């Protein structure tokens, strides 16, 4: 089964939580905090596997989740970092954000390895939060969460030259004759259901990659049949060869076929028609004419050569005319930009705020509750509690951070005292 598109779920690992602990040693009655940091969560990394040529594997496994980092330990022990999750894809795979369709990465050219999602950073242990006023911090930083994303994988084959044409015009036969490709060939419609690539050796160390792009029929640009699935494979192609049945063995009009395919190419992406085209008028060994029948080769030349599209009569079966065709194709390739067609990055993954400061809510006595931690200190640093507006912000902060919920779980009652460092407030619901 050939597959050139897949939708998969990916998630990077969570960072491990920082640890809360204190030194407990003989002759050290007041040991300081020694809680270690949490480990980093695993990344999601896509890597090109040259041995793959389809996305079939992603039809069976659609979920890729990296492991979480380990929690920090006592005695300043750092939690272990999680292993990264490696996802192998064939060369030419474009990774897109499924929701927006924007490109995250193009696994082509020199881009063989790409970190798509970074794992969450480990949280800091309580050893980092000791200050002159807070020598026994009872809190640690939680690990940063990983990121999850639905992505669309699209395989766009990497070829210099693309063979386009209606089914059964001889594209597969031509490809097998001029390259090292060995496609399955049979005399019925829609034989080729996946792109076939081959390398054409021009001698002297010169070569180019040629691909048989199947499935182009009228309505392909609108998704008819397998249109969209195959049209995406021509996006990297630099030169098009229109393969037509010049003998009209099955009653097809080669001029109409070329016009139809160019119409579909333009509808899919107008930029495609700016690329060089050549017509390979195939099956010339089967052409039959009389005094009343116009030579189909002359019809093709009269129609397309004024547009700068050359016509080369060939027989893919006998090999006649192939040398001239390939020489001209190679010459055309030298006139176009040699850089591979790479799709630019359009989508940046958004990560949660890097600073996830901790806080603690504790019950000190039957009627006194304490709220402390770096997050509280940071809030007090930019809030004027003496003003009505500032105190309203403080109340909103307690609610949105979940502090009020934690106080209620600990059993706080109306009139009880909430201590926030040197500040004390009476609680009323």
Tab-separated table of C-alpha atoms in Angstrom:
chain	number	residue	atom	x	y	z
A	1	UNK	CA	0.000	0.000	0.000
A	2	UNK	CA	1.401	3.382	-1.014
A	3	UNK	CA	0.679	6.272	1.293
A	4	UNK	CA	1.750	9.845	0.706
A	5	UNK	CA	-0.233	11.613	3.421
A	6	UNK	CA	-0.881	10.905	7.085
A	7	UNK	CA	-2.311	12.682	10.132
A	8	UNK	CA	-0.548	11.896	13.400
A	9	UNK	CA	-0.549	13.094	17.007
A	10	UNK	CA	2.783	14.041	18.605
A	11	UNK	CA	3.578	15.122	22.171
A	12	UNK	CA	6.871	15.982	23.818
A	13	UNK	CA	7.587	14.787	27.351
A	14	UNK	CA	6.882	16.751	30.525
A	15	UNK	CA	9.789	17.987	32.581
A	16	UNK	CA	10.256	16.271	35.925
A	17	UNK	CA	9.241	18.163	39.070
A	18	UNK	CA	11.823	19.712	41.364
A	19	UNK	CA	12.201	17.979	44.726
A	20	UNK	CA	11.651	19.291	48.260
A	21	UNK	CA	14.016	17.891	50.890
A	22	UNK	CA	16.426	19.037	53.612
A	23	UNK	CA	19.796	17.815	54.779
A	24	UNK	CA	19.533	15.379	57.644
A	25	UNK	CA	23.012	14.614	58.911
A	26	UNK	CA	24.562	13.873	62.254
A	27	UNK	CA	25.824	17.047	63.937
A	28	UNK	CA	23.946	19.178	61.371
A	29	UNK	CA	20.700	19.910	63.200
A	30	UNK	CA	19.571	22.662	60.832
A	31	UNK	CA	20.545	21.330	57.402
A	32	UNK	CA	19.589	23.496	54.474
A	33	UNK	CA	17.411	22.602	51.467
A	34	UNK	CA	18.926	19.987	49.158
A	35	UNK	CA	16.089	19.076	46.788
A	36	UNK	CA	17.381	18.371	43.270
A	37	UNK	CA	16.104	19.539	39.892
A	38	UNK	CA	13.796	17.518	37.669
A	39	UNK	CA	14.974	15.994	34.381
A	40	UNK	CA	14.127	17.295	30.926
A	41	UNK	CA	11.231	15.745	29.004
A	42	UNK	CA	11.952	13.963	25.728
A	43	UNK	CA	11.912	15.854	22.412
A	44	UNK	CA	10.015	14.734	19.316
A	45	UNK	CA	12.615	14.553	16.543
A	46	UNK	CA	11.923	13.728	12.888
A	47	UNK	CA	14.795	12.081	10.999
A	48	UNK	CA	15.091	11.238	7.286
A	49	UNK	CA	15.441	7.524	6.518
A	50	UNK	CA	16.777	7.105	2.977
A	51	UNK	CA	15.432	3.555	2.918
A	52	UNK	CA	11.806	4.697	3.221
A	53	UNK	CA	9.722	5.827	0.237
A	54	UNK	CA	6.170	5.916	1.618
A	55	UNK	CA	4.287	7.020	4.733
A	56	UNK	CA	2.596	3.628	5.082
A	57	UNK	CA	3.938	3.098	8.614
A	58	UNK	CA	1.908	6.063	9.828
A	59	UNK	CA	-1.322	4.333	8.832
A	60	UNK	CA	-0.725	1.855	11.660
A	61	UNK	CA	0.850	4.084	14.318
A	62	UNK	CA	-0.740	7.515	14.616
A	63	UNK	CA	0.365	8.537	18.123
A	64	UNK	CA	3.928	9.442	19.135
A	65	UNK	CA	4.444	10.493	22.763
A	66	UNK	CA	7.880	11.103	24.301
A	67	UNK	CA	8.607	10.084	27.900
A	68	UNK	CA	8.611	12.471	30.854
A	69	UNK	CA	11.697	13.608	32.751
A	70	UNK	CA	12.376	12.082	36.150
A	71	UNK	CA	11.636	13.971	39.360
A	72	UNK	CA	14.594	15.433	41.262
A	73	UNK	CA	15.860	13.643	44.359
A	74	UNK	CA	17.382	14.210	47.770
A	75	UNK	CA	20.947	15.413	48.268
A	76	UNK	CA	20.789	17.654	45.190
A	77	UNK	CA	20.291	14.659	42.900
A	78	UNK	CA	19.210	15.720	39.393
A	79	UNK	CA	16.378	13.711	37.866
A	80	UNK	CA	17.269	11.772	34.715
A	81	UNK	CA	16.490	13.383	31.364
A	82	UNK	CA	14.039	11.398	29.227
A	83	UNK	CA	15.160	9.874	25.943
A	84	UNK	CA	14.133	11.743	22.800
A	85	UNK	CA	11.576	10.063	20.544
A	86	UNK	CA	12.906	9.607	16.986
A	87	UNK	CA	10.319	9.484	14.188
A	88	UNK	CA	11.680	8.288	10.830
A	89	UNK	CA	10.226	9.652	7.580
A	90	UNK	CA	11.162	9.297	3.889
A	91	UNK	CA	13.105	12.099	2.188
A	92	UNK	CA	10.793	14.751	0.773
A	93	UNK	CA	8.320	14.638	3.670
A	94	UNK	CA	6.744	17.977	4.531
A	95	UNK	CA	5.477	18.337	8.107
A	96	UNK	CA	2.526	20.710	8.506
A	97	UNK	CA	0.376	21.918	11.368
A	98	UNK	CA	-2.865	20.050	10.768
A	99	UNK	CA	-5.137	22.859	11.928
A	100	UNK	CA	-3.657	25.678	9.848
A	101	UNK	CA	-1.946	23.746	7.042
A	102	UNK	CA	1.239	25.794	7.581
A	103	UNK	CA	4.663	24.208	7.060
A	104	UNK	CA	6.602	23.286	10.202
A	105	UNK	CA	9.526	21.599	8.435
A	106	UNK	CA	10.519	20.212	5.047
A	107	UNK	CA	12.661	17.088	5.379
A	108	UNK	CA	14.507	17.636	2.112
A	109	UNK	CA	17.947	18.652	0.900
A	110	UNK	CA	20.374	19.058	3.781
A	111	UNK	CA	17.605	18.967	6.381
A	112	UNK	CA	17.963	15.397	7.623
A	113	UNK	CA	17.036	15.967	11.270
A	114	UNK	CA	14.536	18.381	12.817
A	115	UNK	CA	13.385	18.865	16.413
A	116	UNK	CA	9.648	19.394	15.972
A	117	UNK	CA	8.610	19.589	19.644
A	118	UNK	CA	10.939	20.318	22.544
A	119	UNK	CA	10.449	18.500	25.810
A	120	UNK	CA	9.517	20.417	28.945
A	121	UNK	CA	12.324	21.675	31.155
A	122	UNK	CA	12.751	20.117	34.562
A	123	UNK	CA	11.601	22.105	37.580
A	124	UNK	CA	14.063	23.556	40.071
A	125	UNK	CA	14.479	21.857	43.433
A	126	UNK	CA	13.958	23.759	46.683
A	127	UNK	CA	17.719	24.244	47.079
A	128	UNK	CA	17.385	27.128	44.581
A	129	UNK	CA	14.815	29.059	46.621
A	130	UNK	CA	16.635	29.630	49.889
A	131	UNK	CA	17.003	33.325	50.750
A	132	UNK	CA	18.041	35.299	53.797
A	133	UNK	CA	14.408	35.608	54.806
A	134	UNK	CA	13.299	32.141	53.681
A	135	UNK	CA	15.961	29.604	54.713
A	136	UNK	CA	13.716	26.537	54.677
A	137	UNK	CA	11.657	26.759	51.454
A	138	UNK	CA	9.052	24.043	51.411
A	139	UNK	CA	8.323	24.335	47.730
A	140	UNK	CA	9.944	23.376	44.444
A	141	UNK	CA	9.247	24.272	40.839
A	142	UNK	CA	7.025	21.917	38.868
A	143	UNK	CA	8.371	20.612	35.556
A	144	UNK	CA	7.407	22.454	32.430
A	145	UNK	CA	4.718	20.560	30.509
A	146	UNK	CA	5.385	19.085	27.096
A	147	UNK	CA	3.603	20.284	23.976
A	148	UNK	CA	1.094	18.305	21.946
A	149	UNK	CA	0.182	18.829	18.312
A	150	UNK	CA	-1.662	17.176	15.455
A	151	UNK	CA	0.503	17.279	12.346
A	152	UNK	CA	-0.067	16.401	8.699
A	153	UNK	CA	2.732	14.551	6.912
A	154	UNK	CA	2.853	14.932	3.129
A	155	UNK	CA	5.349	13.162	0.914
A	156	UNK	CA	6.415	15.260	-2.071
A	157	UNK	CA	8.866	13.286	-4.182
A	158	UNK	CA	12.176	14.887	-5.087
A	159	UNK	CA	12.749	14.684	-8.848
A	160	UNK	CA	14.279	16.994	-11.445
A	161	UNK	CA	11.961	15.883	-14.238
A	162	UNK	CA	8.340	14.806	-14.035
A	163	UNK	CA	6.495	12.655	-16.575
A	164	UNK	CA	2.886	13.767	-16.857
A	165	UNK	CA	0.140	12.396	-19.036
A	166	UNK	CA	-3.073	10.447	-19.066
A	167	UNK	CA	-3.088	6.761	-18.132
A	168	UNK	CA	-1.795	4.221	-20.626
A	169	UNK	CA	0.180	6.653	-22.789
A	170	UNK	CA	3.486	4.937	-22.058
A	171	UNK	CA	4.980	6.857	-19.114
A	172	UNK	CA	5.993	3.726	-17.210
A	173	UNK	CA	7.506	2.149	-20.336
A	174	UNK	CA	9.475	5.327	-21.022
A	175	UNK	CA	10.724	5.495	-17.421
A	176	UNK	CA	11.887	1.873	-17.462
A	177	UNK	CA	13.703	2.391	-20.781
A	178	UNK	CA	15.657	5.523	-19.862
A	179	UNK	CA	16.445	4.951	-16.172
A	180	UNK	CA	17.208	2.364	-13.542
A	181	UNK	CA	13.580	2.297	-12.411
A	182	UNK	CA	11.612	-0.908	-12.899
A	183	UNK	CA	7.933	0.017	-12.587
A	184	UNK	CA	5.189	-2.534	-13.091
A	185	UNK	CA	3.820	-2.185	-16.606
A	186	UNK	CA	0.498	-3.439	-17.893
A	187	UNK	CA	-1.857	-2.432	-20.661
A	188	UNK	CA	-4.756	-1.097	-18.660
A	189	UNK	CA	-5.762	2.175	-17.086
A	190	UNK	CA	-4.445	3.435	-13.741
A	191	UNK	CA	-1.735	0.782	-13.522
A	192	UNK	CA	0.625	3.135	-11.674
A	193	UNK	CA	-0.758	4.076	-8.274
A	194	UNK	CA	2.393	5.549	-6.805
A	195	UNK	CA	5.175	7.808	-8.078
A	196	UNK	CA	8.092	5.885	-9.553
A	197	UNK	CA	11.555	7.458	-9.500
A	198	UNK	CA	14.586	6.598	-11.611
A	199	UNK	CA	18.022	8.018	-12.294
A	200	UNK	CA	18.917	8.823	-15.911
A	201	UNK	CA	22.650	8.391	-16.565
A	202	UNK	CA	23.837	10.856	-19.212
A	203	UNK	CA	27.448	9.669	-19.062
A	204	UNK	CA	30.503	11.510	-17.817
A	205	UNK	CA	29.145	11.498	-14.283
A	206	UNK	CA	26.079	13.542	-15.296
A	207	UNK	CA	22.608	12.388	-14.335
A	208	UNK	CA	19.173	13.560	-13.262
A	209	UNK	CA	16.203	12.112	-11.391
A	210	UNK	CA	13.015	11.466	-13.328
A	211	UNK	CA	9.621	10.557	-11.878
A	212	UNK	CA	6.444	9.116	-13.319
A	213	UNK	CA	3.646	11.191	-11.769
A	214	UNK	CA	0.445	9.137	-12.017
A	215	UNK	CA	-3.194	9.947	-11.643
A	216	UNK	CA	-3.450	13.230	-13.549
A	217	UNK	CA	-6.912	13.320	-15.044
A	218	UNK	CA	-9.474	16.006	-15.699
A	219	UNK	CA	-10.676	17.351	-12.365
A	220	UNK	CA	-7.513	16.297	-10.523
A	221	UNK	CA	-6.976	19.804	-9.136
A	222	UNK	CA	-10.423	19.584	-7.559
A	223	UNK	CA	-9.530	16.319	-5.873
A	224	UNK	CA	-11.261	14.052	-8.380
A	225	UNK	CA	-9.957	10.521	-8.116
A	226	UNK	CA	-6.501	10.627	-6.565
A	227	UNK	CA	-5.791	14.065	-7.993
A	228	UNK	CA	-4.592	15.938	-4.912
A	229	UNK	CA	-2.654	12.926	-3.692
A	230	UNK	CA	-0.556	12.893	-6.861
A	231	UNK	CA	-0.453	16.568	-7.770
A	232	UNK	CA	1.571	17.334	-4.636
A	233	UNK	CA	4.412	15.259	-6.087
A	234	UNK	CA	5.037	17.681	-8.953
A	235	UNK	CA	5.666	20.673	-6.718
A	236	UNK	CA	9.435	20.063	-6.637
A	237	UNK	CA	9.765	19.195	-10.345
A	238	UNK	CA	11.875	21.566	-12.498
A	239	UNK	CA	10.952	20.301	-15.999
A	240	UNK	CA	7.781	18.578	-17.240
A	241	UNK	CA	7.643	16.003	-20.018
A	242	UNK	CA	4.154	15.619	-21.467
A	243	UNK	CA	3.905	12.027	-22.651
A	244	UNK	CA	1.102	11.659	-25.203
A	245	UNK	CA	-0.169	8.892	-27.450
A	246	UNK	CA	0.644	10.448	-30.824
A	247	UNK	CA	-0.935	7.498	-32.656
A	248	UNK	CA	-4.238	7.906	-30.782
A	249	UNK	CA	-4.336	4.133	-30.304
A	250	UNK	CA	-7.256	4.487	-27.884
A	251	UNK	CA	-8.883	7.381	-29.700
A	252	UNK	CA	-7.477	10.128	-27.468
A	253	UNK	CA	-6.578	13.528	-28.902
A	254	UNK	CA	-2.992	14.329	-27.743
A	255	UNK	CA	-3.512	18.079	-28.091
A	256	UNK	CA	-6.612	17.998	-25.946
A	257	UNK	CA	-4.804	15.828	-23.364
A	258	UNK	CA	-1.954	18.337	-23.001
A	259	UNK	CA	-4.342	21.271	-22.686
A	260	UNK	CA	-6.355	19.406	-20.060
A	261	UNK	CA	-3.316	18.527	-17.954
A	262	UNK	CA	-1.908	22.048	-18.148
A	263	UNK	CA	-5.281	23.337	-17.020
A	264	UNK	CA	-5.133	21.058	-13.984
A	265	UNK	CA	-1.552	22.132	-13.206
A	266	UNK	CA	-2.557	25.791	-13.396
A	267	UNK	CA	-5.593	25.244	-11.176
A	268	UNK	CA	-3.419	23.526	-8.567
A	269	UNK	CA	-0.579	26.080	-8.675
A	270	UNK	CA	-0.233	28.710	-11.457
A	271	UNK	CA	3.538	28.847	-10.864
A	272	UNK	CA	3.848	25.327	-12.294
A	273	UNK	CA	3.167	26.539	-15.840
A	274	UNK	CA	6.237	28.791	-15.659
A	275	UNK	CA	8.489	25.734	-15.626
A	276	UNK	CA	9.920	24.359	-18.909
A	277	UNK	CA	7.846	21.763	-20.776
A	278	UNK	CA	8.648	19.258	-23.515
A	279	UNK	CA	6.288	16.993	-25.422
A	280	UNK	CA	7.243	13.336	-25.897
A	281	UNK	CA	5.024	12.183	-28.773
A	282	UNK	CA	5.015	8.457	-28.020
A	283	UNK	CA	3.988	5.412	-30.056
A	284	UNK	CA	5.231	6.817	-33.368
A	285	UNK	CA	5.768	3.236	-34.525
A	286	UNK	CA	1.968	2.853	-34.484
A	287	UNK	CA	1.149	6.038	-36.437
A	288	UNK	CA	-0.787	5.444	-39.631
A	289	UNK	CA	-1.692	8.210	-42.047
A	290	UNK	CA	-3.061	8.561	-45.561
A	291	UNK	CA	-3.583	11.438	-47.931
A	292	UNK	CA	-6.685	12.571	-46.042
A	293	UNK	CA	-5.227	12.248	-42.538
A	294	UNK	CA	-3.008	14.974	-41.116
A	295	UNK	CA	0.301	13.885	-39.574
A	296	UNK	CA	-0.275	14.056	-35.758
A	297	UNK	CA	3.318	15.161	-35.195
A	298	UNK	CA	2.817	18.189	-37.426
A	299	UNK	CA	-0.424	19.005	-35.591
A	300	UNK	CA	1.439	18.937	-32.265
A	301	UNK	CA	4.279	21.106	-33.566
A	302	UNK	CA	1.917	23.659	-35.110
A	303	UNK	CA	-0.050	23.860	-31.864
A	304	UNK	CA	2.708	24.035	-29.253
A	305	UNK	CA	6.040	25.089	-30.770
A	306	UNK	CA	4.860	28.730	-31.153
A	307	UNK	CA	4.503	28.634	-27.326
A	308	UNK	CA	8.109	27.478	-26.972
A	309	UNK	CA	7.211	23.844	-26.226
A	310	UNK	CA	9.271	21.474	-28.373
A	311	UNK	CA	7.904	18.181	-29.720
A	312	UNK	CA	10.068	15.036	-29.796
A	313	UNK	CA	8.736	11.943	-31.588
A	314	UNK	CA	9.662	8.775	-29.672
A	315	UNK	CA	8.867	5.123	-29.264
A	316	UNK	CA	9.209	4.095	-25.628
A	317	UNK	CA	9.057	0.435	-26.699
A	318	UNK	CA	11.835	0.461	-29.318
A	319	UNK	CA	13.849	3.368	-27.863
A	320	UNK	CA	13.652	5.452	-31.019
A	321	UNK	CA	14.118	9.187	-30.395
A	322	UNK	CA	14.909	8.785	-26.672
A	323	UNK	CA	18.516	9.964	-26.952
A	324	UNK	CA	17.459	13.259	-28.547
A	325	UNK	CA	14.687	13.728	-25.968
A	326	UNK	CA	16.962	13.158	-22.967
A	327	UNK	CA	19.723	15.392	-24.365
A	328	UNK	CA	17.274	18.262	-24.704
A	329	UNK	CA	15.832	17.647	-21.220
A	330	UNK	CA	19.316	17.689	-19.692
A	331	UNK	CA	20.126	20.928	-21.520
A	332	UNK	CA	16.927	22.515	-20.181
A	333	UNK	CA	17.830	21.482	-16.634
A	334	UNK	CA	21.053	23.474	-16.922
A	335	UNK	CA	19.016	26.646	-17.538
A	336	UNK	CA	16.898	26.446	-14.397
A	337	UNK	CA	17.762	27.058	-10.762
A	338	UNK	CA	19.711	24.036	-9.535
A	339	UNK	CA	18.769	24.552	-5.893
A	340	UNK	CA	16.237	21.993	-4.677
A	341	UNK	CA	12.689	23.209	-4.142
A	342	UNK	CA	12.379	23.504	-0.358
A	343	UNK	CA	9.193	24.649	1.347
A	344	UNK	CA	9.873	27.441	3.798
A	345	UNK	CA	8.926	27.205	7.466
A	346	UNK	CA	5.595	28.957	8.114
A	347	UNK	CA	4.602	27.726	11.580
A	348	UNK	CA	6.331	28.183	14.922
A	349	UNK	CA	5.352	25.952	17.812
A	350	UNK	CA	4.222	27.923	20.850
A	351	UNK	CA	5.580	26.781	24.183
A	352	UNK	CA	4.164	27.526	27.646
A	353	UNK	CA	5.739	30.310	29.664
A	354	UNK	CA	9.249	29.251	30.576
A	355	UNK	CA	8.792	30.538	34.122
A	356	UNK	CA	6.448	28.333	36.146
A	357	UNK	CA	7.138	29.590	39.666
A	358	UNK	CA	5.910	27.468	42.582
A	359	UNK	CA	3.965	28.375	45.708
A	360	UNK	CA	2.714	26.538	48.794
A	361	UNK	CA	-0.468	26.757	50.842
A	362	UNK	CA	-0.120	25.317	54.373
A	363	UNK	CA	-2.177	25.179	57.573
A	364	UNK	CA	-0.042	26.498	60.456
A	365	UNK	CA	-2.706	26.220	63.175
A	366	UNK	CA	-6.453	25.797	63.535
A	367	UNK	CA	-7.088	29.365	62.389
A	368	UNK	CA	-3.902	30.441	60.551
A	369	UNK	CA	-2.972	29.561	56.974
A	370	UNK	CA	0.256	30.520	55.160
A	371	UNK	CA	0.713	31.251	51.468
A	372	UNK	CA	4.355	31.470	50.342
A	373	UNK	CA	6.666	30.845	47.420
A	374	UNK	CA	8.484	32.595	44.562
A	375	UNK	CA	5.262	33.113	42.643
A	376	UNK	CA	3.777	34.985	45.615
A	377	UNK	CA	6.939	37.035	46.076
A	378	UNK	CA	6.862	38.027	42.415
A	379	UNK	CA	3.215	39.097	42.671
A	380	UNK	CA	3.850	41.178	45.796
A	381	UNK	CA	6.708	42.908	44.014
A	382	UNK	CA	4.408	44.546	41.462
A	383	UNK	CA	1.163	44.898	43.462
A	384	UNK	CA	0.260	47.771	45.799
A	385	UNK	CA	-2.028	46.171	48.365
A	386	UNK	CA	-2.680	49.529	50.029
A	387	UNK	CA	-4.818	50.611	47.090
A	388	UNK	CA	-8.339	49.374	46.441
A	389	UNK	CA	-7.450	48.435	42.870
A	390	UNK	CA	-4.302	46.611	43.988
A	391	UNK	CA	-6.170	44.612	46.639
A	392	UNK	CA	-8.858	43.665	44.096
A	393	UNK	CA	-6.078	42.382	41.807
A	394	UNK	CA	-4.661	40.390	44.757
A	395	UNK	CA	-8.030	38.732	45.384
A	396	UNK	CA	-8.345	37.870	41.697
A	397	UNK	CA	-4.797	36.439	41.747
A	398	UNK	CA	-5.688	34.166	44.697
A	399	UNK	CA	-8.703	32.850	42.793
A	400	UNK	CA	-7.110	32.334	39.360
A	401	UNK	CA	-4.027	30.574	40.693
A	402	UNK	CA	-6.126	28.095	42.645
A	403	UNK	CA	-4.919	29.332	46.046
A	404	UNK	CA	-8.467	29.913	47.318
A	405	UNK	CA	-9.434	26.395	46.259
A	406	UNK	CA	-6.481	24.958	48.183
A	407	UNK	CA	-7.351	27.018	51.273
A	408	UNK	CA	-10.919	25.674	51.182
A	409	UNK	CA	-9.626	22.115	50.867
A	410	UNK	CA	-7.544	22.677	54.004
A	411	UNK	CA	-10.736	23.708	55.849
A	412	UNK	CA	-10.422	27.498	56.140
A	413	UNK	CA	-13.429	29.232	57.699
A	414	UNK	CA	-14.701	32.812	57.701
A	415	UNK	CA	-12.629	34.938	60.082
A	416	UNK	CA	-9.521	32.723	59.857
A	417	UNK	CA	-6.176	34.396	59.146
A	418	UNK	CA	-4.271	34.140	55.852
A	419	UNK	CA	-0.609	35.051	56.235
A	420	UNK	CA	1.342	36.096	53.163
A	421	UNK	CA	4.844	36.622	54.530
A	422	UNK	CA	4.612	39.766	56.723
A	423	UNK	CA	1.042	40.530	55.648
A	424	UNK	CA	-2.034	39.074	57.350
A	425	UNK	CA	-5.656	39.094	56.142
A	426	UNK	CA	-8.950	37.787	57.503
A	427	UNK	CA	-10.677	35.323	55.181
A	428	UNK	CA	-14.312	35.869	54.239
A	429	UNK	CA	-16.004	33.930	51.459
